[in-house]
Coordinates of C-alpha atoms in Angstrom, one line a residue:
M30 CA -20.9 5.8 -26.6
T31 CA -17.8 5.8 -24.4
D32 CA -17.9 6.3 -20.6
E33 CA -16.2 9.6 -20.0
R34 CA -16.6 9.5 -16.3
P35 CA -13.4 9.4 -14.2
S36 CA -12.2 5.9 -13.1
W37 CA -12.7 4.9 -9.5
D38 CA -9.0 5.4 -8.9
E39 CA -9.2 8.9 -10.2
T40 CA -12.4 9.6 -8.2
W41 CA -11.0 8.4 -4.9
L42 CA -7.6 10.0 -5.3
S43 CA -9.4 13.3 -6.0
V44 CA -11.4 12.8 -2.7
A45 CA -8.1 12.1 -0.9
D46 CA -6.7 15.4 -2.3
T47 CA -9.7 17.2 -0.9
V48 CA -9.5 15.6 2.5
G49 CA -5.8 16.4 2.6
Q50 CA -6.5 20.1 2.4
R51 CA -7.6 19.8 6.1
S52 CA -4.0 19.2 7.1
K53 CA -1.9 21.7 9.1
C54 CA 1.3 20.3 7.5
S55 CA 3.4 23.0 5.8
R56 CA 5.3 20.4 3.7
A57 CA 2.7 17.9 2.4
Q58 CA -1.0 18.0 2.9
V59 CA -1.8 14.3 2.6
G60 CA -5.3 12.7 2.5
A61 CA -6.4 9.1 2.6
V62 CA -9.7 7.4 1.7
I63 CA -10.6 3.8 2.4
V64 CA -13.3 2.2 0.2
T65 CA -14.9 -1.2 0.4
M66 CA -14.6 -3.9 -2.4
D67 CA -17.7 -2.3 -4.1
N68 CA -16.4 1.3 -3.9
R69 CA -18.3 2.6 -0.9
P70 CA -16.2 5.1 1.1
V71 CA -15.9 4.0 4.8
A72 CA -13.2 6.2 6.3
T73 CA -11.0 9.2 5.6
G74 CA -8.0 10.7 7.2
Y75 CA -5.4 13.4 6.8
N76 CA -2.0 14.1 8.4
G77 CA -2.2 16.2 11.5
P78 CA -1.4 16.5 15.2
P79 CA -2.9 14.0 17.6
R80 CA -6.1 14.9 19.3
G81 CA -5.3 17.0 22.4
L82 CA -1.9 18.3 21.3
A83 CA -2.2 22.1 21.9
V84 CA -0.7 23.6 18.7
S85 CA -1.6 26.6 16.6
G86 CA -1.0 27.3 13.0
T87 CA 0.8 25.1 10.5
C88 CA 3.3 22.5 11.7
D89 CA 6.3 24.6 10.9
N90 CA 5.4 26.4 14.2
W91 CA 5.7 23.3 16.4
C92 CA 7.1 20.3 14.5
P93 CA 10.9 19.6 14.7
R94 CA 10.8 17.9 11.4
A95 CA 9.0 20.7 9.6
R96 CA 11.3 23.3 11.2
G97 CA 14.3 21.4 9.8
E98 CA 15.6 20.4 13.2
T99 CA 15.8 16.7 12.1
E100 CA 16.9 15.0 9.0
L101 CA 14.3 14.5 6.3
G102 CA 14.3 10.8 5.7
A103 CA 12.0 7.7 5.7
N104 CA 12.0 7.7 9.5
Y105 CA 9.2 9.7 10.9
D106 CA 10.0 9.2 14.6
E107 CA 10.5 12.9 15.2
C108 CA 7.3 13.9 13.5
F109 CA 4.4 14.7 15.9
T110 CA 1.9 14.1 13.2
I111 CA -0.4 11.1 12.7
H112 CA -0.3 10.2 9.0
A113 CA -3.4 10.2 6.8
E114 CA -3.4 6.4 6.4
T115 CA -3.2 5.8 10.1
N116 CA -5.9 8.3 10.8
A117 CA -8.2 6.7 8.2
L118 CA -7.4 3.2 9.6
I119 CA -8.2 4.0 13.2
R120 CA -11.5 5.5 12.2
A121 CA -12.5 2.5 10.0
D122 CA -14.7 -0.5 10.9
F123 CA -12.4 -3.5 10.5
T124 CA -15.2 -5.6 9.0
Q125 CA -16.0 -3.1 6.3
I126 CA -12.4 -2.6 5.0
Q127 CA -11.6 -6.3 4.4
R128 CA -10.4 -6.6 0.8
G129 CA -11.0 -2.9 0.3
T130 CA -8.7 -0.2 -1.1
I131 CA -6.9 2.7 0.5
Y132 CA -6.2 5.7 -1.7
V133 CA -3.5 8.1 -0.6
S134 CA -2.7 11.5 -2.2
H135 CA 1.1 11.1 -1.7
A136 CA 3.5 8.2 -1.3
S137 CA 3.0 6.0 1.8
C138 CA 5.8 5.6 4.2
I139 CA 7.0 2.3 5.6
S140 CA 5.3 2.9 9.0
C141 CA 1.9 3.3 7.3
A142 CA 2.6 0.4 5.1
K143 CA 3.0 -1.8 8.1
S144 CA -0.4 -0.7 9.4
I145 CA -2.0 -1.2 6.0
A146 CA -0.4 -4.7 5.8
N147 CA -2.1 -5.8 9.0
S148 CA -5.5 -4.1 8.3
G149 CA -7.1 -6.5 5.8
I150 CA -7.0 -4.0 3.0
A151 CA -6.1 -5.7 -0.3
R152 CA -4.9 -2.7 -2.4
L153 CA -3.0 0.5 -2.0
V154 CA -3.3 3.3 -4.6
H155 CA -0.9 6.1 -3.9
R156 CA 0.4 9.1 -5.9
V157 CA 4.1 9.1 -6.0
G158 CA 5.7 12.4 -7.0
P159 CA 9.3 13.8 -7.2
G160 CA 9.0 15.1 -3.6
D161 CA 8.3 11.7 -2.2
A162 CA 11.8 10.1 -2.7
H163 CA 12.6 10.4 1.1
R164 CA 9.7 8.0 1.8
D165 CA 11.4 5.3 -0.3
P166 CA 8.2 4.3 -2.2
E167 CA 9.9 1.4 -4.0
R168 CA 10.7 -0.2 -0.6
V169 CA 7.2 0.4 0.6
E170 CA 5.7 -1.1 -2.5
R171 CA 8.0 -4.2 -2.4
Y172 CA 7.1 -4.7 1.3
L173 CA 3.3 -4.5 0.6
R174 CA 3.6 -6.9 -2.4
Q175 CA 5.5 -9.4 -0.2
V176 CA 2.5 -9.5 2.2
G177 CA 0.0 -10.0 -0.7
I178 CA -1.3 -6.4 -1.1
S179 CA -1.7 -5.0 -4.6
V180 CA -0.1 -1.6 -5.2
S181 CA -0.8 0.9 -7.9
R182 CA 0.5 4.4 -8.5
G183 CA -2.2 6.9 -9.3

């Protein structure tokens, strides 16, 4: 008898997709899930405005990047949004995420990769699609591997 259940990677990427549906982003609803070494979820996050920023509706009403006022590239300095990975990391207990995995429903950017690199997480699983080229996923993956983090595409 074969095990027909989804793999852990498939399971947690599915959870990341669901969490991402909370996002107000009109371009990419991104979710992230951090799990321990033994596959226990400890934190989730999605891309959205910081707490206290008075906004209404989707980000194309208030974000210069979403409104096309800035160049769409790997630099997110003009984006008001806190990314899913960062939101999950700031909600996580440092002691629980050591050697854990972060699952992200889209390609991670270099800024989030830097935070992941210093978090104690051992592995990134992210879904890289055709619309993620501006995030330069190859560069992100190279960087994370240089600092000893395993990277997989889901």
